[in-house]
Amino acid sequence: MTLKECYEALEGDYENVLSRLMTEKLVNKFAVKFLNDKSYNNLVDSLKAENIDEAFRAAHTLKGVCQNLSFTKLYESSHDMTETLRENDIAKANELLPKVEADYLQTISAIKNLD
């Protein structure tokens, strides 16, 4: 799968990220690095522990990384999660988690299929 196809598969904005990072090589480098980002796992662990502060930090970090890489779909769900945790609503955050998880899995699956 090409990088552009990867962005289509993860429902991101390839043209936007390319306009900011300037080269496909750089976009590819940071997209692949995302596989090692711990924000999603920290979010899940923090929600299980009912640690709203840590869950907020993890969601906010995930949102920022996704915004920088133009992972649009995952950005949107992590944004919703961040705002929910900002309001200290752990019940709603737990309701939102399956959507964030699905978007995260879609994103990492697409990245893993890069050529």
Tab-separated table of N, CA and C in Angstrom:
chain	number	residue	atom	x	y	z
A	1	MET	N	0.848	-1.175	0.000
A	1	MET	CA	0.000	0.000	0.000
A	1	MET	C	0.894	1.238	0.000
A	2	THR	N	0.557	2.183	-0.848
A	2	THR	CA	1.305	3.440	-0.879
A	2	THR	C	0.905	4.302	0.314
A	3	LEU	N	1.669	5.356	0.550
A	3	LEU	CA	1.372	6.263	1.644
A	3	LEU	C	0.019	6.947	1.429
A	4	LYS	N	-0.263	7.352	0.210
A	4	LYS	CA	-1.543	7.982	-0.085
A	4	LYS	C	-2.690	7.004	0.159
A	5	GLU	N	-2.522	5.753	-0.251
A	5	GLU	CA	-3.545	4.726	-0.010
A	5	GLU	C	-3.716	4.467	1.484
A	6	CYS	N	-2.621	4.518	2.212
A	6	CYS	CA	-2.667	4.362	3.667
A	6	CYS	C	-3.538	5.451	4.275
A	7	TYR	N	-3.328	6.684	3.858
A	7	TYR	CA	-4.126	7.797	4.381
A	7	TYR	C	-5.596	7.660	4.003
A	8	GLU	N	-5.868	7.121	2.822
A	8	GLU	CA	-7.259	6.867	2.446
A	8	GLU	C	-7.859	5.795	3.358
A	9	ALA	N	-7.087	4.755	3.650
A	9	ALA	CA	-7.570	3.653	4.485
A	9	ALA	C	-7.812	4.081	5.926
A	10	LEU	N	-7.014	5.006	6.421
A	10	LEU	CA	-7.207	5.447	7.808
A	10	LEU	C	-8.089	6.694	7.895
A	11	GLU	N	-8.584	7.120	6.728
A	11	GLU	CA	-9.474	8.276	6.622
A	11	GLU	C	-8.819	9.542	7.156
A	12	GLY	N	-7.584	9.750	6.676
A	12	GLY	CA	-6.825	10.940	7.034
A	12	GLY	C	-6.763	11.917	5.876
A	13	ASP	N	-6.037	12.989	6.058
A	13	ASP	CA	-5.912	14.035	5.045
A	13	ASP	C	-4.468	14.070	4.536
A	14	TYR	N	-4.227	13.268	3.523
A	14	TYR	CA	-2.881	13.127	2.965
A	14	TYR	C	-2.339	14.460	2.446
A	15	GLU	N	-3.143	15.198	1.712
A	15	GLU	CA	-2.673	16.463	1.125
A	15	GLU	C	-2.301	17.458	2.220
A	16	ASN	N	-3.061	17.476	3.307
A	16	ASN	CA	-2.784	18.393	4.400
A	16	ASN	C	-1.445	18.077	5.064
A	17	VAL	N	-1.225	16.816	5.395
A	17	VAL	CA	0.028	16.459	6.063
A	17	VAL	C	1.213	16.662	5.128
A	18	LEU	N	1.035	16.363	3.860
A	18	LEU	CA	2.123	16.550	2.899
A	18	LEU	C	2.450	18.038	2.739
A	19	SER	N	1.451	18.884	2.807
A	19	SER	CA	1.707	20.330	2.676
A	19	SER	C	2.500	20.860	3.865
A	20	ARG	N	2.351	20.239	5.028
A	20	ARG	CA	3.076	20.692	6.215
A	20	ARG	C	4.448	20.052	6.338
A	21	LEU	N	4.545	18.754	6.092
A	21	LEU	CA	5.827	18.061	6.274
A	21	LEU	C	6.688	18.061	5.017
A	22	MET	N	6.102	18.428	3.909
A	22	MET	CA	6.784	18.713	2.649
A	22	MET	C	7.251	17.502	1.833
A	23	THR	N	7.632	16.403	2.460
A	23	THR	CA	8.081	15.252	1.672
A	23	THR	C	7.360	13.988	2.127
A	24	GLU	N	7.131	13.110	1.177
A	24	GLU	CA	6.494	11.842	1.485
A	24	GLU	C	7.362	11.018	2.443
A	25	LYS	N	8.673	11.128	2.291
A	25	LYS	CA	9.585	10.401	3.158
A	25	LYS	C	9.386	10.795	4.624
A	26	LEU	N	9.232	12.071	4.882
A	26	LEU	CA	9.030	12.557	6.243
A	26	LEU	C	7.656	12.148	6.784
A	27	VAL	N	6.640	12.233	5.948
A	27	VAL	CA	5.304	11.800	6.364
A	27	VAL	C	5.335	10.324	6.727
A	28	ASN	N	5.957	9.533	5.875
A	28	ASN	CA	6.072	8.087	6.115
A	28	ASN	C	6.809	7.811	7.422
A	29	LYS	N	7.899	8.517	7.645
A	29	LYS	CA	8.699	8.327	8.858
A	29	LYS	C	7.857	8.537	10.115
A	30	PHE	N	7.107	9.632	10.151
A	30	PHE	CA	6.319	9.937	11.343
A	30	PHE	C	5.070	9.067	11.457
A	31	ALA	N	4.503	8.675	10.338
A	31	ALA	CA	3.355	7.761	10.379
A	31	ALA	C	3.778	6.433	10.989
A	32	VAL	N	4.914	5.912	10.566
A	32	VAL	CA	5.413	4.636	11.096
A	32	VAL	C	5.779	4.778	12.578
A	33	LYS	N	6.336	5.919	12.956
A	33	LYS	CA	6.661	6.152	14.376
A	33	LYS	C	5.416	6.115	15.257
A	34	PHE	N	4.271	6.432	14.678
A	34	PHE	CA	3.028	6.424	15.438
A	34	PHE	C	2.746	5.043	16.029
A	35	LEU	N	3.208	4.002	15.372
A	35	LEU	CA	2.991	2.637	15.874
A	35	LEU	C	3.599	2.444	17.258
A	36	ASN	N	4.601	3.240	17.611
A	36	ASN	CA	5.253	3.132	18.919
A	36	ASN	C	4.722	4.131	19.941
A	37	ASP	N	3.770	4.962	19.538
A	37	ASP	CA	3.202	5.955	20.449
A	37	ASP	C	2.367	5.239	21.510
A	38	LYS	N	2.554	5.611	22.752
A	38	LYS	CA	1.889	4.941	23.885
A	38	LYS	C	0.616	5.651	24.357
A	39	SER	N	0.242	6.725	23.708
A	39	SER	CA	-0.894	7.524	24.173
A	39	SER	C	-2.190	6.727	24.255
A	40	TYR	N	-2.484	5.948	23.232
A	40	TYR	CA	-3.724	5.172	23.239
A	40	TYR	C	-3.731	4.173	24.390
A	41	ASN	N	-2.643	3.428	24.550
A	41	ASN	CA	-2.565	2.445	25.641
A	41	ASN	C	-2.650	3.124	27.003
A	42	ASN	N	-2.026	4.285	27.134
A	42	ASN	CA	-2.116	5.039	28.383
A	42	ASN	C	-3.550	5.490	28.650
A	43	LEU	N	-4.252	5.863	27.603
A	43	LEU	CA	-5.646	6.263	27.741
A	43	LEU	C	-6.488	5.097	28.266
A	44	VAL	N	-6.353	3.954	27.651
A	44	VAL	CA	-7.119	2.770	28.052
A	44	VAL	C	-6.802	2.390	29.497
A	45	ASP	N	-5.516	2.336	29.821
A	45	ASP	CA	-5.110	1.968	31.185
A	45	ASP	C	-5.614	2.978	32.217
A	46	SER	N	-5.542	4.254	31.876
A	46	SER	CA	-5.983	5.295	32.806
A	46	SER	C	-7.495	5.268	33.012
A	47	LEU	N	-8.237	4.985	31.960
A	47	LEU	CA	-9.688	4.873	32.114
A	47	LEU	C	-10.051	3.673	32.985
A	48	LYS	N	-9.350	2.549	32.786
A	48	LYS	CA	-9.605	1.367	33.620
A	48	LYS	C	-9.329	1.672	35.089
A	49	ALA	N	-8.293	2.459	35.341
A	49	ALA	CA	-7.926	2.830	36.712
A	49	ALA	C	-8.759	4.008	37.228
A	50	GLU	N	-9.632	4.533	36.374
A	50	GLU	CA	-10.458	5.700	36.702
A	50	GLU	C	-9.622	6.906	37.112
A	51	ASN	N	-8.471	7.041	36.463
A	51	ASN	CA	-7.594	8.184	36.694
A	51	ASN	C	-7.867	9.215	35.597
A	52	ILE	N	-8.765	10.126	35.894
A	52	ILE	CA	-9.219	11.087	34.894
A	52	ILE	C	-8.082	12.001	34.432
A	53	ASP	N	-7.239	12.439	35.338
A	53	ASP	CA	-6.144	13.337	34.956
A	53	ASP	C	-5.205	12.681	33.951
A	54	GLU	N	-4.811	11.446	34.230
A	54	GLU	CA	-3.913	10.738	33.304
A	54	GLU	C	-4.626	10.394	32.001
A	55	ALA	N	-5.892	10.028	32.097
A	55	ALA	CA	-6.658	9.727	30.888
A	55	ALA	C	-6.769	10.976	30.013
A	56	PHE	N	-6.999	12.122	30.637
A	56	PHE	CA	-7.069	13.372	29.892
A	56	PHE	C	-5.750	13.656	29.185
A	57	ARG	N	-4.642	13.512	29.909
A	57	ARG	CA	-3.320	13.760	29.302
A	57	ARG	C	-3.086	12.841	28.111
A	58	ALA	N	-3.438	11.572	28.278
A	58	ALA	CA	-3.240	10.600	27.199
A	58	ALA	C	-4.109	10.933	25.989
A	59	ALA	N	-5.377	11.261	26.240
A	59	ALA	CA	-6.290	11.603	25.138
A	59	ALA	C	-5.832	12.877	24.439
A	60	HIS	N	-5.390	13.846	25.216
A	60	HIS	CA	-4.927	15.117	24.654
A	60	HIS	C	-3.673	14.898	23.804
A	61	THR	N	-2.770	14.067	24.272
A	61	THR	CA	-1.558	13.755	23.510
A	61	THR	C	-1.912	13.028	22.225
A	62	LEU	N	-2.778	12.032	22.325
A	62	LEU	CA	-3.217	11.286	21.136
A	62	LEU	C	-3.855	12.234	20.125
A	63	LYS	N	-4.714	13.103	20.599
A	63	LYS	CA	-5.376	14.080	19.729
A	63	LYS	C	-4.339	14.949	19.014
A	64	GLY	N	-3.351	15.425	19.746
A	64	GLY	CA	-2.328	16.293	19.159
A	64	GLY	C	-1.493	15.593	18.109
A	65	VAL	N	-1.103	14.375	18.395
A	65	VAL	CA	-0.312	13.606	17.422
A	65	VAL	C	-1.135	13.385	16.158
A	66	CYS	N	-2.396	13.022	16.339
A	66	CYS	CA	-3.265	12.767	15.185
A	66	CYS	C	-3.504	14.039	14.378
A	67	GLN	N	-3.629	15.161	15.063
A	67	GLN	CA	-3.801	16.426	14.355
A	67	GLN	C	-2.552	16.745	13.536
A	68	ASN	N	-1.382	16.567	14.132
A	68	ASN	CA	-0.127	16.850	13.426
A	68	ASN	C	0.077	15.951	12.218
A	69	LEU	N	-0.381	14.709	12.311
A	69	LEU	CA	-0.202	13.757	11.213
A	69	LEU	C	-1.412	13.695	10.285
A	70	SER	N	-2.421	14.516	10.545
A	70	SER	CA	-3.653	14.545	9.746
A	70	SER	C	-4.351	13.189	9.696
A	71	PHE	N	-4.340	12.490	10.834
A	71	PHE	CA	-5.121	11.260	10.984
A	71	PHE	C	-6.527	11.707	11.397
A	72	THR	N	-7.275	12.203	10.461
A	72	THR	CA	-8.515	12.930	10.711
A	72	THR	C	-9.535	12.148	11.535
A	73	LYS	N	-9.802	10.923	11.145
A	73	LYS	CA	-10.841	10.152	11.842
A	73	LYS	C	-10.465	9.913	13.307
A	74	LEU	N	-9.245	9.491	13.555
A	74	LEU	CA	-8.801	9.259	14.923
A	74	LEU	C	-8.672	10.579	15.681
A	75	TYR	N	-8.285	11.631	14.999
A	75	TYR	CA	-8.236	12.950	15.636
A	75	TYR	C	-9.619	13.322	16.171
A	76	GLU	N	-10.641	13.133	15.355
A	76	GLU	CA	-11.990	13.542	15.754
A	76	GLU	C	-12.480	12.776	16.979
A	77	SER	N	-12.274	11.466	16.997
A	77	SER	CA	-12.746	10.697	18.156
A	77	SER	C	-11.898	10.982	19.396
A	78	SER	N	-10.601	11.187	19.220
A	78	SER	CA	-9.761	11.508	20.382
A	78	SER	C	-10.045	12.933	20.873
A	79	HIS	N	-10.441	13.814	19.979
A	79	HIS	CA	-10.866	15.162	20.382
A	79	HIS	C	-12.113	15.075	21.258
A	80	ASP	N	-13.097	14.283	20.822
A	80	ASP	CA	-14.314	14.111	21.618
A	80	ASP	C	-13.983	13.539	23.000
A	81	MET	N	-13.071	12.584	23.021
A	81	MET	CA	-12.655	11.980	24.289
A	81	MET	C	-11.984	13.023	25.180
A	82	THR	N	-11.110	13.816	24.611
A	82	THR	CA	-10.409	14.850	25.367
A	82	THR	C	-11.394	15.827	26.003
A	83	GLU	N	-12.355	16.283	25.230
A	83	GLU	CA	-13.326	17.242	25.753
A	83	GLU	C	-14.202	16.618	26.840
A	84	THR	N	-14.536	15.357	26.682
A	84	THR	CA	-15.325	14.661	27.702
A	84	THR	C	-14.536	14.543	29.000
A	85	LEU	N	-13.269	14.197	28.888
A	85	LEU	CA	-12.427	14.076	30.080
A	85	LEU	C	-12.126	15.444	30.697
A	86	ARG	N	-12.087	16.465	29.875
A	86	ARG	CA	-11.898	17.828	30.387
A	86	ARG	C	-13.056	18.181	31.330
A	87	GLU	N	-14.231	17.617	31.037
A	87	GLU	CA	-15.419	17.834	31.866
A	87	GLU	C	-15.525	16.819	33.013
A	88	ASN	N	-14.497	15.974	33.151
A	88	ASN	CA	-14.450	14.948	34.210
A	88	ASN	C	-15.591	13.941	34.134
A	89	ASP	N	-16.064	13.659	32.935
A	89	ASP	CA	-17.182	12.727	32.747
A	89	ASP	C	-16.646	11.351	32.355
A	90	ILE	N	-16.275	10.584	33.362
A	90	ILE	CA	-15.672	9.271	33.092
A	90	ILE	C	-16.684	8.290	32.508
A	91	ALA	N	-17.944	8.415	32.884
A	91	ALA	CA	-18.973	7.522	32.337
A	91	ALA	C	-19.098	7.723	30.822
A	92	LYS	N	-19.169	8.973	30.401
A	92	LYS	CA	-19.253	9.257	28.965
A	92	LYS	C	-17.954	8.873	28.265
A	93	ALA	N	-16.826	9.080	28.923
A	93	ALA	CA	-15.533	8.694	28.333
A	93	ALA	C	-15.509	7.195	28.050
A	94	ASN	N	-16.024	6.414	28.972
A	94	ASN	CA	-16.084	4.965	28.761
A	94	ASN	C	-17.028	4.599	27.623
A	95	GLU	N	-18.068	5.390	27.420
A	95	GLU	CA	-18.965	5.174	26.283
A	95	GLU	C	-18.281	5.504	24.959
A	96	LEU	N	-17.398	6.494	24.980
A	96	LEU	CA	-16.691	6.911	23.769
A	96	LEU	C	-15.517	5.998	23.414
A	97	LEU	N	-15.030	5.250	24.391
A	97	LEU	CA	-13.831	4.447	24.174
A	97	LEU	C	-13.938	3.464	23.003
A	98	PRO	N	-15.046	2.758	22.804
A	98	PRO	CA	-15.110	1.845	21.652
A	98	PRO	C	-14.896	2.542	20.302
A	99	LYS	N	-15.378	3.779	20.160
A	99	LYS	CA	-15.167	4.532	18.914
A	99	LYS	C	-13.698	4.894	18.759
A	100	VAL	N	-13.074	5.350	19.827
A	100	VAL	CA	-11.647	5.675	19.769
A	100	VAL	C	-10.854	4.410	19.437
A	101	GLU	N	-11.211	3.305	20.068
A	101	GLU	CA	-10.520	2.044	19.815
A	101	GLU	C	-10.658	1.620	18.354
A	102	ALA	N	-11.866	1.687	17.811
A	102	ALA	CA	-12.076	1.300	16.408
A	102	ALA	C	-11.256	2.185	15.467
A	103	ASP	N	-11.244	3.487	15.727
A	103	ASP	CA	-10.482	4.411	14.888
A	103	ASP	C	-8.978	4.173	15.028
A	104	TYR	N	-8.541	3.886	16.241
A	104	TYR	CA	-7.126	3.589	16.483
A	104	TYR	C	-6.721	2.324	15.733
A	105	LEU	N	-7.513	1.279	15.845
A	105	LEU	CA	-7.193	0.017	15.174
A	105	LEU	C	-7.198	0.183	13.657
A	106	GLN	N	-8.117	0.976	13.140
A	106	GLN	CA	-8.153	1.263	11.706
A	106	GLN	C	-6.870	1.973	11.282
A	107	THR	N	-6.431	2.913	12.100
A	107	THR	CA	-5.238	3.695	11.792
A	107	THR	C	-3.983	2.832	11.813
A	108	ILE	N	-3.789	2.063	12.874
A	108	ILE	CA	-2.562	1.274	12.938
A	108	ILE	C	-2.568	0.147	11.910
A	109	SER	N	-3.734	-0.383	11.587
A	109	SER	CA	-3.821	-1.418	10.557
A	109	SER	C	-3.371	-0.852	9.203
A	110	ALA	N	-3.832	0.337	8.884
A	110	ALA	CA	-3.431	0.955	7.617
A	110	ALA	C	-1.923	1.212	7.582
A	111	ILE	N	-1.385	1.705	8.685
A	111	ILE	CA	0.057	2.001	8.731
A	111	ILE	C	0.863	0.712	8.585
A	112	LYS	N	0.429	-0.338	9.222
A	112	LYS	CA	1.146	-1.614	9.127
A	112	LYS	C	1.145	-2.182	7.715
A	113	ASN	N	0.209	-1.750	6.879
A	113	ASN	CA	0.132	-2.233	5.511
A	113	ASN	C	0.889	-1.361	4.511
A	114	LEU	N	1.625	-0.385	5.019
A	114	LEU	CA	2.465	0.436	4.121
A	114	LEU	C	3.522	-0.430	3.455
A	115	ASP	N	3.833	-0.115	2.219
A	115	ASP	CA	4.916	-0.833	1.508
A	115	ASP	C	6.261	-0.462	2.072
